[in-house]
Amino acid sequence: MKVSAKYTTGQTAEIEAVEINLSESHIILPNGDIWPYFDLILVSRDTSTGWLIYRNKEISGARLTLMFSGGMADPARDYLGRVSKKLTGDSKWHFVRWQIMTGLVIIALLVLFFALYGYANRAVVAVIPDKWAVKAGDLVLDELYRQYATESCHSPGGDKALLKLIGGLRTGGLPYDLRVQVVDSGEVNALTAPGGRIVILNGLLKEAESPAELAGVLAHEAGHVKYKHPMQGVVNVLGLSVLGSMFGGDAATIAVVVFSMSYSRDMERQADKYALRTMAKSDISAKGLLAFFERLQGKDKGTIGHELKKIMSTHPLTGERMAYIQDHIAAQEKNLTQEPILTEQEWKSLKAICRTQTESAESS
Ligand SMILES: [Zn+2]
């Protein structure tokens, strides 16, 4: 490959305009001199013109300036960079840098897109009237009962105890009234639908060892209610078509999203914070909540069937969450008197709320 160059031997002041030839291993000067690439030392490079100035280790004072007409992008310059193993000084960086820049621009655009998308979704949730959210929540519950072929569990003592437990939780600032129901399913899970509808599956109730544990779960779910997370989750997936589903009575579509929803880390953090505030106000220790989740997580490691994993997967208990709750307990709970939330008898009644009439008749 031919390249225009300036050449000086260093013996005189004369600078000669020459045309040199690039080969795979060396430069050939017009006078027949050969400069092997391994003898070249790059003296300077000009990134605006692409010009390169070399000296030769073996020829004191000699200088060769390669004047690429195509600047940095000149094909001969690329060729020299390749065959001389980056003697152009810019190696592959020029290209890699360009790739990195392109990558960064794409990432920035994606971040912007998702930020705007998330912003738009939050705005949609904010303007959906509370009445509509309640309607959506009721649709989801209807669908749940249909799918489980069941109704919510009731017994006089159980209902009374559940109301007492919810009443004992000082949940402030909720956009909707809480309505908590227990459904006869072995699944260890709790589900919060839009509009303040909370469903405790009986498996979770059975697994809870104290009213404080159940209160902790409810306080956490109330945190999701407070920040309208269920509706946010639905809108994130369905977008504005949620309105069509709501008014078309298409419960199944909304229910599928609610049933399979798992909250983001930020949402879990918000719900935890709300739960801890609520429990502190209600004179209930968060130790129960922590113990409950830890116990479930321990069991999750294989000793018990996959049903147990449900609540752990919809509300993943990360190390970060546990540490946060532990810190709260250590710092905030010295002054709690921790009056019992329910009496022994009330707790028993609540735990038995899903028993059939025959069963409760037998046990009493
Ligand atoms: Zn959660």
XYZ file of C-alpha atoms and ligand atoms in Angstrom:
365
model
C 0.000 0.000 0.000
C 1.324 3.361 -0.990
C 1.329 6.363 1.335
C 2.665 9.893 0.888
C 5.339 10.727 3.417
C 8.007 13.190 4.484
C 11.429 11.762 5.098
C 14.548 13.150 6.694
C 17.744 11.240 7.318
C 18.644 13.470 10.253
C 22.105 14.046 8.719
C 20.950 17.204 6.920
C 18.045 19.604 7.366
C 16.533 18.434 4.105
C 13.017 17.046 4.237
C 12.088 14.968 1.255
C 8.552 14.345 0.003
C 8.417 10.657 -0.822
C 5.946 7.908 -1.456
C 6.533 4.868 0.713
C 5.164 1.382 0.427
C 3.639 -0.545 3.331
C 4.164 -4.290 3.341
C 3.143 -6.862 5.870
C 6.318 -6.572 7.907
C 8.064 -3.371 6.885
C 8.078 0.019 5.139
C 9.954 0.343 1.843
C 11.381 3.767 1.086
C 11.867 4.979 -2.512
C 15.658 4.665 -2.141
C 15.211 0.974 -1.394
C 15.759 1.271 2.384
C 13.655 -1.079 4.466
C 12.305 -0.096 7.883
C 11.044 -3.244 9.657
C 8.093 -2.497 11.912
C 9.991 -3.821 14.911
C 12.574 -1.051 14.444
C 9.971 1.712 14.406
C 9.173 3.906 17.358
C 6.143 6.139 17.209
C 7.265 9.675 18.002
C 3.916 11.388 17.697
C 0.475 11.000 16.262
C -2.005 13.628 15.231
C -5.593 12.485 15.728
C -7.017 15.360 13.661
C -5.068 14.549 10.485
C -4.276 10.927 11.231
C -0.583 11.594 10.517
C 2.055 9.461 12.215
C 5.717 10.322 12.830
C 8.220 7.494 13.355
C 11.886 7.227 14.146
C 14.034 4.208 13.514
C 15.937 2.631 16.432
C 18.789 1.704 14.084
C 19.185 5.031 12.233
C 19.929 7.876 14.571
C 18.034 11.080 13.751
C 15.981 9.692 10.858
C 12.282 10.616 10.809
C 9.433 9.427 8.652
C 6.062 11.235 8.634
C 3.191 9.264 7.104
C 0.584 11.659 5.734
C -2.607 9.681 5.295
C -4.912 11.516 2.932
C -7.981 9.828 4.408
C -7.170 10.973 7.958
C -7.850 8.592 10.863
C -10.073 6.452 8.631
C -7.533 6.009 5.834
C -7.463 2.326 4.728
C -3.654 2.319 4.611
C -3.598 3.591 8.182
C -5.922 0.772 9.261
C -3.732 -1.698 7.430
C -0.591 -0.379 9.138
C -2.295 -0.628 12.519
C -3.177 -4.246 11.847
C 0.055 -5.570 10.405
C 2.374 -3.556 12.677
C 0.505 -4.721 15.782
C -0.904 -1.327 16.722
C 2.132 0.781 15.882
C -0.337 3.531 15.015
C -0.746 4.059 18.753
C -4.535 3.941 18.608
C -4.711 0.159 18.456
C -8.308 -1.023 18.581
C -9.336 1.653 20.979
C -10.711 3.877 18.327
C -13.225 1.230 17.323
C -13.912 -0.093 20.813
C -14.486 3.410 22.113
C -17.022 3.973 19.397
C -18.773 0.752 20.341
C -18.831 1.739 24.000
C -20.268 5.130 23.114
C -22.967 3.516 21.009
C -23.728 1.082 23.823
C -23.991 3.902 26.345
C -26.324 5.864 24.108
C -28.565 2.810 23.673
C -28.587 2.185 27.439
C -29.432 5.832 28.095
C -32.325 5.673 25.638
C -33.628 2.477 27.250
C -33.414 3.995 30.734
C -35.258 7.060 29.473
C -37.883 4.903 27.822
C -38.530 2.855 30.946
C -38.483 5.928 33.171
C -41.121 7.589 30.987
C -43.039 4.324 30.701
C -42.995 3.831 34.485
C -43.928 7.455 34.980
C -46.885 7.134 32.608
C -48.043 3.957 34.389
C -47.827 5.622 37.787
C -49.815 8.527 36.420
C -52.510 6.125 35.158
C -52.756 4.503 38.606
C -52.969 7.907 40.264
C -55.970 8.990 38.177
C -57.940 5.732 38.375
C -60.780 6.586 40.794
C -60.726 4.644 44.052
C -64.224 3.327 43.355
C -62.951 1.696 40.171
C -60.051 0.106 42.030
C -62.498 -1.365 44.558
C -64.589 -2.698 41.672
C -61.486 -4.287 40.111
C -60.574 -5.812 43.474
C -64.033 -7.344 43.859
C -63.815 -8.770 40.346
C -60.500 -10.392 41.264
C -61.987 -11.904 44.443
C -64.982 -13.260 42.524
C -62.582 -14.889 40.110
C -60.527 -16.310 42.966
C -63.602 -17.901 44.552
C -64.618 -19.253 41.167
C -61.209 -20.786 40.535
C -60.909 -22.274 44.013
C -64.575 -23.284 43.890
C -65.013 -21.898 47.369
C -66.276 -18.958 49.388
C -64.503 -17.029 52.094
C -64.376 -18.805 55.462
C -66.585 -17.605 58.271
C -67.388 -18.558 61.829
C -68.783 -16.264 64.522
C -65.694 -16.498 66.732
C -63.282 -16.412 63.806
C -64.902 -13.370 62.209
C -64.856 -11.513 65.502
C -61.206 -12.333 66.123
C -60.195 -11.313 62.590
C -61.976 -7.963 62.944
C -60.296 -7.417 66.316
C -56.886 -8.172 64.828
C -57.423 -5.781 61.895
C -58.879 -3.158 64.205
C -55.810 -3.439 66.423
C -53.578 -2.514 63.508
C -53.354 1.249 63.355
C -53.195 1.461 59.587
C -53.173 5.137 58.710
C -53.560 6.921 55.400
C -54.968 4.053 53.376
C -56.770 5.006 50.162
C -59.434 2.344 50.740
C -60.974 0.495 53.665
C -59.257 -2.826 54.208
C -61.360 -5.885 53.660
C -59.629 -9.039 54.770
C -60.936 -12.500 54.051
C -59.677 -16.001 54.656
C -60.011 -18.549 51.884
C -59.850 -22.285 52.369
C -56.712 -23.223 50.479
C -53.621 -25.033 51.673
C -51.432 -22.530 49.911
C -49.214 -20.530 52.255
C -49.916 -17.197 50.685
C -51.558 -13.849 51.054
C -52.881 -11.902 48.158
C -53.650 -8.249 47.876
C -56.008 -7.222 45.107
C -56.689 -3.625 44.058
C -59.056 -1.586 46.214
C -57.803 -2.775 49.616
C -58.952 -6.361 49.223
C -56.666 -8.760 51.087
C -57.025 -12.516 50.992
C -55.291 -14.733 53.517
C -55.075 -18.298 52.293
C -55.751 -20.767 55.057
C -52.364 -22.426 54.607
C -50.743 -19.216 55.781
C -53.115 -18.902 58.722
C -52.259 -22.458 59.776
C -48.547 -21.731 59.482
C -48.735 -18.596 61.648
C -47.796 -19.377 65.267
C -49.046 -16.202 66.901
C -51.408 -13.282 66.278
C -48.331 -11.038 66.023
C -47.054 -13.082 63.069
C -50.340 -12.764 61.226
C -50.583 -9.086 62.125
C -47.125 -8.593 60.612
C -48.187 -10.162 57.330
C -51.370 -8.067 57.287
C -49.436 -4.885 58.051
C -47.108 -5.674 55.149
C -50.033 -6.306 52.797
C -51.615 -3.069 54.028
C -48.389 -1.374 52.914
C -49.045 -2.628 49.385
C -52.593 -1.248 49.707
C -51.301 2.110 50.909
C -49.151 2.563 47.794
C -51.689 0.972 45.415
C -49.116 -1.607 44.352
C -51.660 -4.187 43.151
C -53.244 -1.720 40.731
C -49.764 -0.573 39.706
C -48.822 -4.166 38.938
C -51.958 -4.630 36.872
C -51.426 -1.415 34.920
C -47.765 -2.257 34.326
C -48.863 -5.437 32.572
C -52.196 -4.511 30.994
C -51.734 -0.782 30.452
C -54.910 1.156 29.800
C -56.700 -1.972 28.626
C -57.261 -2.621 32.336
C -60.149 -0.170 32.087
C -61.725 -2.215 29.299
C -61.349 -5.389 31.372
C -62.824 -3.667 34.417
C -65.901 -2.354 32.670
C -66.303 -5.339 30.391
C -66.462 -7.494 33.531
C -63.440 -9.463 32.288
C -62.284 -10.523 35.729
C -60.084 -13.357 34.512
C -57.598 -11.088 32.767
C -57.068 -8.876 35.797
C -57.078 -11.847 38.163
C -54.367 -13.673 36.223
C -52.108 -10.658 36.634
C -52.908 -10.240 40.335
C -52.418 -13.954 41.056
C -49.036 -14.076 39.341
C -47.785 -10.691 40.450
C -44.546 -10.407 42.313
C -43.503 -7.046 43.639
C -40.314 -5.172 42.894
C -37.648 -4.599 45.542
C -38.716 -0.990 45.859
C -42.325 -1.987 46.409
C -41.326 -4.553 49.049
C -39.215 -1.943 50.796
C -42.128 0.499 50.827
C -44.504 -2.150 52.165
C -42.001 -3.164 54.870
C -41.501 0.419 55.988
C -45.223 0.939 56.208
C -45.646 -2.355 58.088
C -42.969 -1.479 60.635
C -44.444 1.990 61.240
C -47.906 0.510 61.608
C -46.783 -2.232 63.963
C -44.859 0.196 66.149
C -47.941 2.448 66.394
C -50.042 -0.616 67.210
C -47.690 -1.799 69.959
C -46.935 -5.017 68.077
C -43.379 -6.276 67.780
C -42.021 -6.939 64.289
C -40.211 -9.968 65.743
C -43.210 -12.082 64.796
C -43.115 -10.984 61.184
C -39.405 -11.658 60.947
C -39.677 -15.050 62.666
C -42.551 -16.048 60.407
C -40.726 -15.230 57.215
C -37.510 -16.803 58.465
C -39.362 -19.970 59.373
C -40.985 -20.119 55.948
C -37.668 -19.518 54.284
C -36.038 -22.278 56.311
C -38.805 -24.674 55.338
C -38.570 -23.487 51.795
C -35.230 -25.245 51.490
C -36.870 -28.524 50.665
C -38.449 -30.041 53.754
C -41.935 -28.978 52.744
C -43.799 -28.999 49.473
C -43.689 -26.203 46.956
C -46.911 -24.640 48.249
C -44.857 -22.984 50.963
C -42.792 -21.165 48.453
C -45.694 -19.110 47.241
C -45.533 -16.185 49.624
C -41.755 -16.246 49.485
C -41.867 -15.833 45.736
C -44.498 -13.114 45.638
C -42.783 -11.196 48.431
C -39.149 -12.270 48.185
C -37.452 -11.968 51.584
C -34.006 -10.766 50.700
C -31.134 -10.408 53.147
C -31.635 -6.683 52.787
C -35.250 -6.927 53.938
C -34.350 -9.091 56.921
C -31.550 -6.757 57.979
C -33.872 -3.784 57.700
C -36.491 -5.408 59.929
C -33.819 -6.514 62.418
C -32.402 -2.993 62.610
C -35.857 -1.639 63.207
C -36.484 -4.122 66.008
C -33.181 -3.293 67.680
C -33.644 0.474 67.406
C -37.375 1.049 67.792
C -38.892 -1.621 69.965
C -37.536 -0.914 73.436
C -40.699 0.859 74.548
C -43.284 -1.605 73.316
C -45.397 -3.123 76.054
C -46.713 -5.687 73.595
C -50.112 -6.290 75.045
C -51.501 -9.500 73.548
C -53.431 -8.718 70.359
C -55.863 -11.587 70.772
C -56.691 -13.864 73.670
C -55.790 -17.537 73.421
C -59.405 -18.360 72.706
C -59.763 -15.707 69.999
C -56.603 -16.940 68.315
C -57.883 -20.506 68.378
C -61.186 -19.391 66.833
C -59.417 -17.479 64.114
C -57.124 -20.403 63.300
C -60.217 -22.601 62.983
C -62.199 -20.179 60.819
C -62.097 -22.468 57.773
C -63.154 -25.638 59.564
C -66.395 -27.106 58.356
C -69.417 -26.928 60.626
C -69.109 -30.639 61.414
C -65.466 -30.309 62.374
C -66.058 -27.369 64.697
C -69.040 -29.154 66.192
C -66.817 -32.168 66.893
C -64.025 -30.131 68.420
C -66.297 -28.150 70.742
Zn -44.871 -7.695 49.732
